[in-house]
XYZ file of C-alpha atoms in Angstrom:
567
model
C 38.755 -38.436 27.892
C 40.386 -41.878 28.834
C 43.286 -44.166 26.845
C 40.240 -47.177 27.522
C 37.485 -44.605 26.043
C 39.661 -43.071 22.923
C 40.324 -46.842 22.366
C 36.950 -48.096 22.316
C 36.327 -46.239 19.460
C 38.852 -47.322 16.958
C 38.284 -51.086 15.144
C 40.777 -53.338 17.225
C 42.556 -56.052 14.492
C 43.990 -58.295 17.434
C 47.287 -60.300 16.861
C 48.941 -62.552 18.816
C 51.077 -61.607 21.496
C 52.927 -64.796 21.490
C 56.360 -65.404 19.266
C 58.252 -67.680 21.690
C 58.688 -69.637 18.238
C 59.625 -68.641 14.746
C 56.436 -70.918 14.027
C 53.547 -69.493 15.370
C 55.055 -65.843 14.791
C 54.924 -67.126 10.923
C 51.471 -68.682 11.438
C 49.595 -66.001 13.021
C 51.169 -63.261 10.222
C 50.282 -65.852 8.447
C 46.397 -65.813 9.788
C 46.281 -61.967 10.010
C 47.032 -61.622 7.177
C 43.365 -62.186 5.245
C 42.052 -60.151 7.815
C 40.388 -56.772 5.674
C 43.033 -54.696 5.039
C 40.104 -52.343 6.769
C 38.239 -53.003 8.861
C 34.693 -53.792 8.114
C 32.148 -52.224 9.846
C 29.157 -50.172 9.354
C 30.821 -47.374 9.429
C 34.031 -47.717 7.040
C 32.442 -49.968 4.763
C 31.812 -47.836 2.494
C 35.048 -46.240 2.891
C 36.345 -49.776 1.899
C 34.772 -49.276 -1.683
C 36.058 -46.597 -2.638
C 39.491 -47.140 -1.535
C 39.783 -51.037 -1.188
C 41.778 -50.617 -5.017
C 44.982 -48.695 -2.073
C 45.355 -51.379 -0.498
C 46.287 -54.176 -3.240
C 50.541 -55.022 -3.682
C 52.509 -53.344 -5.298
C 54.622 -56.282 -7.009
C 55.290 -55.700 -10.026
C 58.998 -54.708 -10.962
C 59.436 -53.177 -14.358
C 60.923 -57.090 -15.524
C 57.592 -58.011 -14.311
C 55.527 -55.233 -16.407
C 57.898 -56.088 -19.738
C 57.860 -59.643 -19.385
C 53.880 -59.583 -19.018
C 53.715 -57.084 -22.469
C 55.702 -59.255 -24.036
C 54.899 -62.346 -22.911
C 52.076 -62.798 -21.380
C 48.953 -63.718 -23.588
C 51.274 -66.459 -25.716
C 48.339 -69.595 -24.962
C 46.274 -71.236 -26.975
C 45.426 -68.592 -29.401
C 48.195 -68.583 -31.182
C 49.564 -72.205 -30.152
C 46.645 -73.874 -31.212
C 43.774 -71.826 -32.431
C 46.086 -70.395 -35.238
C 45.927 -73.907 -36.678
C 41.995 -73.153 -37.090
C 42.788 -70.003 -39.177
C 45.436 -71.491 -41.348
C 43.157 -74.132 -42.066
C 39.925 -71.748 -42.505
C 42.052 -69.194 -44.356
C 45.525 -70.392 -45.627
C 48.260 -68.842 -44.730
C 47.804 -65.671 -47.153
C 44.865 -64.783 -44.977
C 46.698 -65.634 -41.356
C 49.984 -62.626 -42.476
C 46.829 -60.630 -43.532
C 44.401 -61.012 -40.952
C 46.875 -60.934 -37.884
C 48.511 -58.005 -39.002
C 45.025 -56.616 -39.122
C 44.213 -56.707 -35.816
C 47.565 -56.399 -34.288
C 47.382 -52.322 -35.889
C 44.874 -51.675 -34.367
C 45.818 -53.804 -31.720
C 48.704 -51.278 -30.990
C 46.791 -47.741 -31.651
C 44.509 -49.066 -29.030
C 47.639 -50.066 -26.200
C 48.256 -46.681 -27.341
C 44.883 -44.887 -25.924
C 45.047 -47.635 -22.872
C 49.151 -46.267 -22.216
C 47.842 -42.050 -22.682
C 44.637 -43.207 -20.107
C 46.718 -44.892 -17.698
C 49.616 -43.096 -17.283
C 47.592 -40.158 -16.215
C 44.788 -42.163 -14.647
C 46.787 -45.499 -12.848
C 43.208 -47.453 -11.011
C 42.663 -50.627 -11.051
C 40.157 -52.544 -13.464
C 40.938 -49.146 -15.784
C 39.279 -49.960 -18.624
C 35.634 -49.880 -17.901
C 36.089 -46.599 -15.125
C 37.700 -44.644 -18.093
C 34.638 -45.144 -19.862
C 32.698 -43.783 -16.920
C 34.321 -41.319 -16.409
C 34.861 -39.982 -20.315
C 31.786 -41.786 -22.368
C 28.826 -43.141 -19.833
C 27.644 -45.130 -17.214
C 25.400 -47.674 -18.614
C 28.213 -48.283 -21.527
C 31.087 -48.341 -18.442
C 28.758 -51.085 -17.036
C 27.905 -53.293 -20.381
C 31.544 -52.913 -20.976
C 32.920 -53.298 -17.202
C 30.449 -57.168 -16.862
C 32.042 -58.739 -20.148
C 35.717 -58.226 -18.924
C 34.040 -60.007 -15.615
C 32.274 -62.394 -17.871
C 35.408 -63.109 -19.994
C 37.429 -64.090 -16.900
C 34.952 -65.482 -14.952
C 35.357 -68.217 -18.347
C 38.962 -68.524 -18.795
C 40.052 -70.656 -16.160
C 37.697 -73.492 -16.541
C 38.983 -73.209 -20.650
C 42.058 -73.477 -20.079
C 41.916 -76.093 -17.031
C 40.470 -78.191 -19.375
C 42.545 -77.626 -21.804
C 45.859 -78.142 -20.620
C 44.655 -81.600 -18.860
C 43.695 -82.263 -22.711
C 47.299 -81.437 -23.583
C 48.297 -83.676 -21.371
C 46.721 -87.335 -23.533
C 49.413 -86.617 -26.065
C 51.514 -88.828 -23.864
C 48.699 -90.972 -23.852
C 48.474 -90.537 -19.452
C 46.288 -93.755 -18.245
C 45.342 -90.805 -15.237
C 41.791 -90.149 -15.659
C 41.139 -85.901 -16.911
C 39.477 -85.340 -13.784
C 43.003 -86.183 -11.832
C 44.474 -83.487 -13.966
C 41.302 -80.699 -13.572
C 42.235 -80.722 -9.796
C 46.232 -81.228 -10.040
C 46.415 -78.166 -11.909
C 43.042 -76.566 -10.387
C 44.880 -76.836 -6.673
C 48.022 -75.168 -8.078
C 46.243 -71.869 -9.919
C 43.884 -70.705 -6.646
C 46.478 -72.309 -3.939
C 49.374 -69.245 -6.117
C 46.532 -66.870 -5.992
C 45.396 -67.053 -2.834
C 48.059 -68.133 -0.667
C 50.555 -66.731 -2.424
C 48.712 -63.075 -3.681
C 50.160 -60.541 -5.328
C 53.959 -61.718 -5.505
C 53.263 -65.180 -6.224
C 50.854 -64.220 -9.046
C 54.426 -61.946 -10.263
C 56.892 -64.506 -10.049
C 55.086 -67.415 -12.122
C 53.484 -65.113 -14.612
C 57.834 -64.134 -13.943
C 58.845 -67.629 -15.279
C 56.154 -68.793 -17.814
C 56.919 -65.998 -19.592
C 60.360 -66.812 -19.424
C 59.873 -70.225 -20.821
C 57.028 -69.287 -23.627
C 59.249 -67.282 -25.006
C 62.433 -69.803 -24.933
C 59.857 -72.500 -26.542
C 58.965 -69.945 -28.952
C 62.477 -68.369 -30.510
C 63.246 -72.072 -30.123
C 60.941 -73.147 -32.159
C 61.594 -70.135 -35.283
C 65.362 -71.423 -35.288
C 64.031 -74.686 -35.491
C 61.831 -73.974 -38.596
C 63.841 -71.994 -40.365
C 66.086 -75.425 -40.501
C 62.981 -77.031 -41.848
C 62.399 -74.263 -44.359
C 65.641 -74.935 -45.251
C 66.586 -78.759 -45.555
C 69.039 -78.870 -42.115
C 66.714 -81.221 -41.067
C 63.793 -83.993 -41.848
C 63.003 -86.261 -44.802
C 61.323 -83.999 -46.547
C 64.349 -82.319 -47.604
C 64.052 -78.509 -48.535
C 60.514 -76.761 -48.487
C 60.435 -73.449 -49.235
C 57.172 -72.273 -50.645
C 55.541 -75.717 -51.554
C 52.510 -74.940 -49.171
C 51.591 -71.612 -50.168
C 51.265 -72.752 -54.590
C 50.232 -76.163 -53.341
C 47.534 -75.976 -51.526
C 47.783 -72.280 -51.932
C 47.961 -69.117 -49.963
C 44.434 -68.982 -49.313
C 41.110 -71.015 -48.740
C 37.427 -70.367 -48.646
C 38.012 -66.525 -50.169
C 36.455 -63.682 -47.959
C 34.787 -66.186 -45.677
C 38.091 -67.457 -44.678
C 39.595 -64.276 -44.194
C 36.649 -63.440 -41.859
C 37.297 -66.065 -39.601
C 40.805 -66.093 -39.097
C 40.042 -62.243 -38.041
C 37.857 -63.435 -35.112
C 40.706 -66.254 -34.203
C 43.684 -63.567 -34.120
C 41.482 -60.516 -32.045
C 41.214 -64.379 -29.709
C 44.327 -64.653 -30.039
C 45.598 -60.950 -29.023
C 43.116 -61.100 -26.093
C 44.279 -59.941 -22.924
C 46.855 -58.133 -23.642
C 45.228 -55.252 -22.406
C 46.505 -57.308 -19.560
C 49.255 -55.046 -19.012
C 46.930 -51.789 -17.635
C 46.229 -54.109 -14.947
C 48.944 -54.155 -13.224
C 49.819 -50.180 -12.963
C 47.887 -50.086 -9.801
C 50.129 -52.637 -8.337
C 53.443 -51.298 -9.761
C 56.037 -50.704 -7.511
C 56.753 -47.298 -11.158
C 56.046 -45.100 -11.439
C 53.181 -45.405 -13.767
C 54.459 -42.922 -16.475
C 57.073 -44.435 -16.785
C 56.340 -48.550 -16.505
C 53.560 -48.487 -18.672
C 54.579 -47.223 -21.175
C 58.107 -49.028 -21.258
C 55.592 -52.379 -21.507
C 53.280 -51.381 -23.795
C 56.623 -50.632 -25.770
C 57.129 -54.530 -25.784
C 53.584 -55.602 -27.966
C 54.986 -54.683 -31.222
C 57.939 -56.718 -30.631
C 55.465 -59.369 -29.515
C 53.627 -58.832 -32.754
C 56.673 -59.111 -34.817
C 58.537 -61.792 -33.804
C 55.700 -63.776 -32.184
C 53.321 -63.405 -34.140
C 53.932 -61.891 -37.877
C 57.260 -64.210 -37.931
C 56.297 -67.385 -35.869
C 53.096 -66.999 -38.059
C 54.856 -66.617 -41.407
C 57.236 -69.648 -40.671
C 54.473 -71.608 -39.634
C 52.784 -71.273 -42.820
C 55.752 -72.555 -44.706
C 55.800 -75.767 -42.779
C 52.020 -77.080 -42.323
C 49.719 -77.028 -45.349
C 45.903 -75.651 -44.428
C 44.641 -78.693 -45.614
C 46.761 -81.004 -43.404
C 44.008 -83.379 -41.862
C 45.831 -82.884 -38.442
C 44.549 -78.891 -38.014
C 40.940 -77.943 -36.241
C 38.443 -79.597 -35.850
C 37.644 -80.601 -32.274
C 40.241 -81.041 -31.269
C 41.578 -77.962 -28.750
C 45.073 -79.919 -27.509
C 48.362 -80.091 -28.313
C 47.508 -82.610 -31.080
C 46.200 -79.479 -33.384
C 48.449 -77.009 -32.337
C 50.734 -75.795 -35.822
C 53.563 -75.670 -33.885
C 53.974 -79.508 -32.819
C 52.292 -80.394 -36.474
C 55.252 -78.937 -37.979
C 58.144 -80.622 -36.029
C 55.940 -84.124 -35.726
C 56.592 -83.422 -39.735
C 59.973 -82.651 -39.728
C 61.061 -85.775 -37.899
C 61.649 -84.630 -34.910
C 61.289 -87.445 -32.194
C 61.371 -85.837 -28.288
C 61.096 -81.979 -29.261
C 56.683 -82.336 -29.904
C 57.034 -83.586 -26.326
C 58.651 -80.507 -24.899
C 56.717 -78.339 -27.308
C 53.788 -79.382 -25.344
C 55.442 -78.863 -22.059
C 55.375 -75.279 -23.241
C 51.469 -75.827 -24.590
C 50.781 -76.535 -21.134
C 52.997 -74.112 -19.507
C 50.903 -71.208 -21.582
C 47.591 -72.935 -21.115
C 47.625 -72.667 -17.306
C 49.753 -69.590 -17.441
C 46.420 -67.850 -18.629
C 44.464 -69.947 -16.110
C 46.896 -68.103 -13.785
C 46.005 -64.239 -15.418
C 42.169 -65.224 -15.663
C 42.139 -65.386 -11.672
C 43.926 -62.257 -11.590
C 42.530 -60.084 -14.214
C 38.750 -61.222 -12.839
C 39.861 -59.606 -9.509
C 40.889 -57.166 -9.996
C 37.923 -56.743 -12.602
C 35.552 -57.411 -9.845
C 36.937 -55.457 -7.328
C 36.951 -52.231 -9.892
C 33.030 -52.833 -9.879
C 32.295 -53.525 -6.554
C 34.208 -49.980 -5.942
C 31.904 -48.015 -8.377
C 28.623 -50.169 -7.116
C 28.121 -52.297 -10.074
C 28.808 -55.465 -7.333
C 28.052 -56.612 -4.099
C 30.996 -55.082 -1.675
C 31.516 -58.864 -1.018
C 34.245 -58.314 -4.459
C 35.705 -55.028 -2.567
C 37.544 -57.047 0.417
C 40.900 -56.595 -0.081
C 43.113 -58.311 2.677
C 46.164 -57.121 4.382
C 48.866 -58.985 2.187
C 47.497 -56.684 -0.950
C 45.205 -59.842 -2.046
C 41.165 -58.758 -3.243
C 39.990 -61.779 -1.881
C 36.099 -61.457 -2.938
C 36.957 -61.747 -6.737
C 39.669 -64.771 -6.087
C 37.013 -66.874 -4.058
C 34.566 -66.096 -6.684
C 36.735 -67.085 -9.413
C 37.987 -70.141 -7.547
C 33.996 -71.519 -7.290
C 33.231 -70.956 -10.889
C 36.394 -72.680 -11.445
C 34.636 -75.733 -10.170
C 32.681 -75.948 -13.376
C 35.978 -77.706 -15.524
C 34.952 -80.847 -13.964
C 32.713 -81.319 -15.534
C 34.975 -82.928 -18.160
C 33.938 -85.613 -16.640
C 31.020 -85.164 -17.639
C 29.537 -86.318 -21.264
C 27.781 -82.813 -22.052
C 31.303 -81.260 -21.809
C 31.785 -80.483 -24.956
C 28.375 -78.181 -25.473
C 28.501 -76.890 -22.279
C 32.346 -75.435 -22.444
C 30.947 -74.632 -26.062
C 27.857 -71.700 -24.550
C 31.051 -70.930 -21.664
C 33.022 -69.774 -24.895
C 29.654 -68.009 -26.283
C 29.236 -65.779 -22.572
C 32.680 -64.293 -23.445
C 33.813 -64.537 -27.546
C 33.328 -61.370 -27.997
C 34.372 -59.770 -24.863
C 37.298 -58.749 -26.635
C 36.354 -56.550 -29.032
C 33.849 -54.601 -26.228
C 36.854 -54.150 -24.054
C 39.670 -52.593 -27.324
C 36.814 -50.656 -27.644
C 36.399 -49.592 -24.728
C 40.478 -48.212 -24.472
C 39.882 -46.319 -27.819
C 36.293 -44.859 -27.384
C 37.734 -43.325 -24.455
C 40.796 -41.747 -25.547
C 38.675 -40.593 -27.642
C 36.291 -38.458 -26.170
C 39.444 -37.944 -23.732
C 41.675 -34.989 -26.419
C 37.865 -34.110 -27.496
C 37.559 -33.573 -23.630
C 40.673 -31.569 -23.496
C 40.351 -29.547 -26.732
C 36.591 -28.032 -25.733
C 38.047 -27.676 -21.428
C 41.264 -25.209 -23.120
C 43.501 -27.561 -21.498
C 46.800 -28.250 -22.673
C 47.896 -31.808 -23.956
C 51.416 -30.747 -21.488
C 49.087 -31.799 -18.327
C 49.286 -35.959 -20.356
C 52.281 -37.732 -18.797
C 52.452 -39.808 -21.470
C 51.086 -38.897 -25.125
C 49.894 -41.799 -27.826
C 52.167 -42.336 -30.111
C 49.228 -42.797 -32.301
C 46.879 -39.124 -31.088
C 43.332 -39.258 -31.869
C 43.368 -40.593 -34.898
C 44.950 -44.044 -34.032
C 42.097 -44.887 -31.410
C 39.860 -43.514 -34.203
C 41.226 -45.837 -36.918
C 41.097 -48.309 -34.828
C 37.802 -47.988 -33.236
C 36.200 -48.177 -36.544
C 38.048 -51.029 -37.704
C 36.229 -52.837 -34.621
C 32.891 -52.238 -35.535
C 33.993 -53.814 -38.739
C 35.022 -57.012 -37.296
C 31.951 -56.433 -35.304
C 29.551 -56.435 -37.780
C 31.732 -59.727 -39.920
C 30.597 -61.742 -36.435
C 27.817 -60.878 -36.929
C 28.406 -61.886 -41.078
C 30.010 -65.391 -39.992
C 28.206 -66.156 -36.942
C 24.320 -66.153 -39.363
C 26.562 -67.988 -42.319
C 28.984 -70.213 -40.514
C 31.400 -71.457 -43.263
C 30.946 -74.893 -44.765
C 27.588 -74.867 -43.133
C 24.116 -74.324 -43.209
C 22.545 -70.752 -40.844
C 21.414 -72.060 -37.358
C 20.395 -70.738 -34.140
C 22.360 -72.396 -31.948
C 25.416 -71.641 -33.455
C 24.853 -67.621 -34.407
C 24.179 -67.800 -30.594
C 26.946 -69.533 -29.138
C 28.845 -67.007 -32.162
C 27.437 -64.242 -31.326
C 26.164 -63.877 -27.680
C 28.966 -61.998 -26.416
C 27.645 -58.238 -28.490
C 24.023 -59.608 -27.231
C 24.977 -59.850 -23.728
C 27.030 -56.261 -23.823
C 23.675 -54.705 -25.296
C 21.764 -56.616 -22.416
C 23.558 -54.700 -20.294
C 23.714 -51.568 -21.979
C 19.769 -51.167 -21.860
C 19.211 -52.849 -18.891
C 21.445 -50.655 -16.563
C 19.558 -47.404 -18.481
C 16.480 -48.524 -17.475
C 16.904 -49.840 -13.810
C 19.524 -47.033 -12.981
C 17.016 -44.578 -15.091
C 20.277 -43.154 -16.841
C 19.023 -41.585 -20.347
C 22.353 -40.037 -20.940
C 24.773 -40.911 -24.039
C 27.575 -39.666 -23.914
C 29.014 -37.458 -20.975
C 28.604 -33.856 -22.418
C 32.535 -33.315 -23.461
C 32.285 -29.831 -20.481
C 31.314 -31.974 -17.334
C 33.463 -34.704 -18.061
C 36.354 -34.077 -15.120
C 39.889 -34.065 -16.072
C 41.168 -33.551 -12.209
C 40.521 -36.353 -10.010
C 42.293 -39.363 -9.750
C 45.011 -37.772 -11.631
C 47.963 -39.225 -10.786
C 50.631 -35.726 -11.659
C 48.286 -32.702 -10.742
C 50.789 -30.567 -10.699
C 51.694 -29.993 -15.337
C 54.884 -27.330 -14.353
C 55.963 -29.896 -11.929
C 55.475 -32.778 -14.598
C 57.192 -30.807 -17.621
C 60.201 -30.376 -15.399
C 60.683 -34.134 -15.241
C 60.293 -34.723 -18.224
C 62.879 -31.503 -19.043
C 65.409 -33.622 -16.242
C 64.657 -36.967 -17.617
C 65.750 -36.103 -21.157
C 68.943 -34.020 -19.560
C 70.238 -37.159 -17.995
C 69.798 -39.188 -20.625
C 71.231 -37.015 -23.630
C 73.792 -37.898 -20.783
C 74.412 -41.095 -21.395
C 75.796 -43.485 -23.938
C 74.245 -44.302 -27.234
C 74.056 -46.914 -26.825
C 71.930 -46.976 -23.778
C 69.424 -43.706 -25.770
C 69.536 -46.370 -27.522
C 68.127 -49.066 -25.674
C 65.263 -46.579 -23.908
C 63.791 -45.921 -27.256
C 63.265 -49.425 -28.324
C 62.904 -50.680 -24.541
């Protein structure tokens, strides 16, 4: 066979032969980077859908994963919405509520860590449900997560632009939306995974410094070391008190806490794009969740409860910008003039970071759904630079809704956008815990050994059972608080704004059953495939590697061993 006939059977990707100048070469490489990682033709389209996630860029180092795990979801939930929680439930309810939600979140992340160490796949949350629970549950959970990240970008863009008004800026809000939109979309389209990883690294460092700096200042203020009030101590715990609005107030705090911790699971999506072994990298990154819960939430919110009275007229209300942030209120109450503006910058960076994460999370979830033939193949397009362009472009187009901020109906539009994904976090976490339970039961049913599992959840199967029960209870409490809202009469519109996410999940679940005629509620345990998609297929080799790693660690100095245990 001649060379010409042989080559005619292969798809051809043309690169410019003109490399006479460095500029032309860079421009050519840039243009070619947007071409598909695998040629899009009729013969290979199916192969692309099956393997698109294999072409994702490996841009996440251990440092990136650690910091995303530590500070990745610090955003409006902690910095602004915690003010609503304080007003509704009081400082006592805030601490109990966040502690409770954090406890089952930790179990959820341990379950995710065990699953991802065995099966490091893109869009892992719903794929685990597909593998261990059922196809309808997988579709409903995946589409819920899809919608969650889709609406986050426009929401965070508008919130960030409103924070600019903290300085009484004369520039129209829409102009700031446009600036932030270009920054985020440009980073993801032209910078790709590496740009996302590096910008999140910088944002995480800024958020870390901001929150730790506030904690130090808060301790000084409480002890009377600054400001005009002198010693504050626990006076706000006595007057107006530790608890507001009884059990209903506590229930609203649970919902706020869940919202503030949403996105923690994003570190699991970075597994397939990590340059490190997922068996080692992901468990270490998820360890950071425990420290984030202690430092960022429990300790910081305790200090907030000492500094800001729960009956302050500045808390909550309809405001979603920095003026409603209990952090800014605490600094203002301390009589410090410059720091509120500095912390407002931290709030803006945090909001933009979450918006950036939204594009990343959405594009990977959409890619995974397309690979499973649950979305059009457009979302499975991965270019030569490892960017899932289909999902990024769709997120960018939907993000144009942020310009509704110019409309007098913006509040109503965004209230319904929030409703689309308000309960998504509960279903996402539940898909992880139920998949983990089914995974462990399948191992037991098929007489397999846990020695085959690279990383065992520290909370085990019972931790996942506890987390699943808690998630169901919170979902039921949300139904009650949606039906009988705090301080208001029952209202159909308010009910659907608060509970629309559950309705969508149920509609997707039943709709897929009817459409696909798939009536399987649970895959039989003995039919679950425990071998495909595994990262480690040789159990003996795995145990040898684990033993060698332990022996090497034993020879290291004691402080190195302590570091590896803690981090």
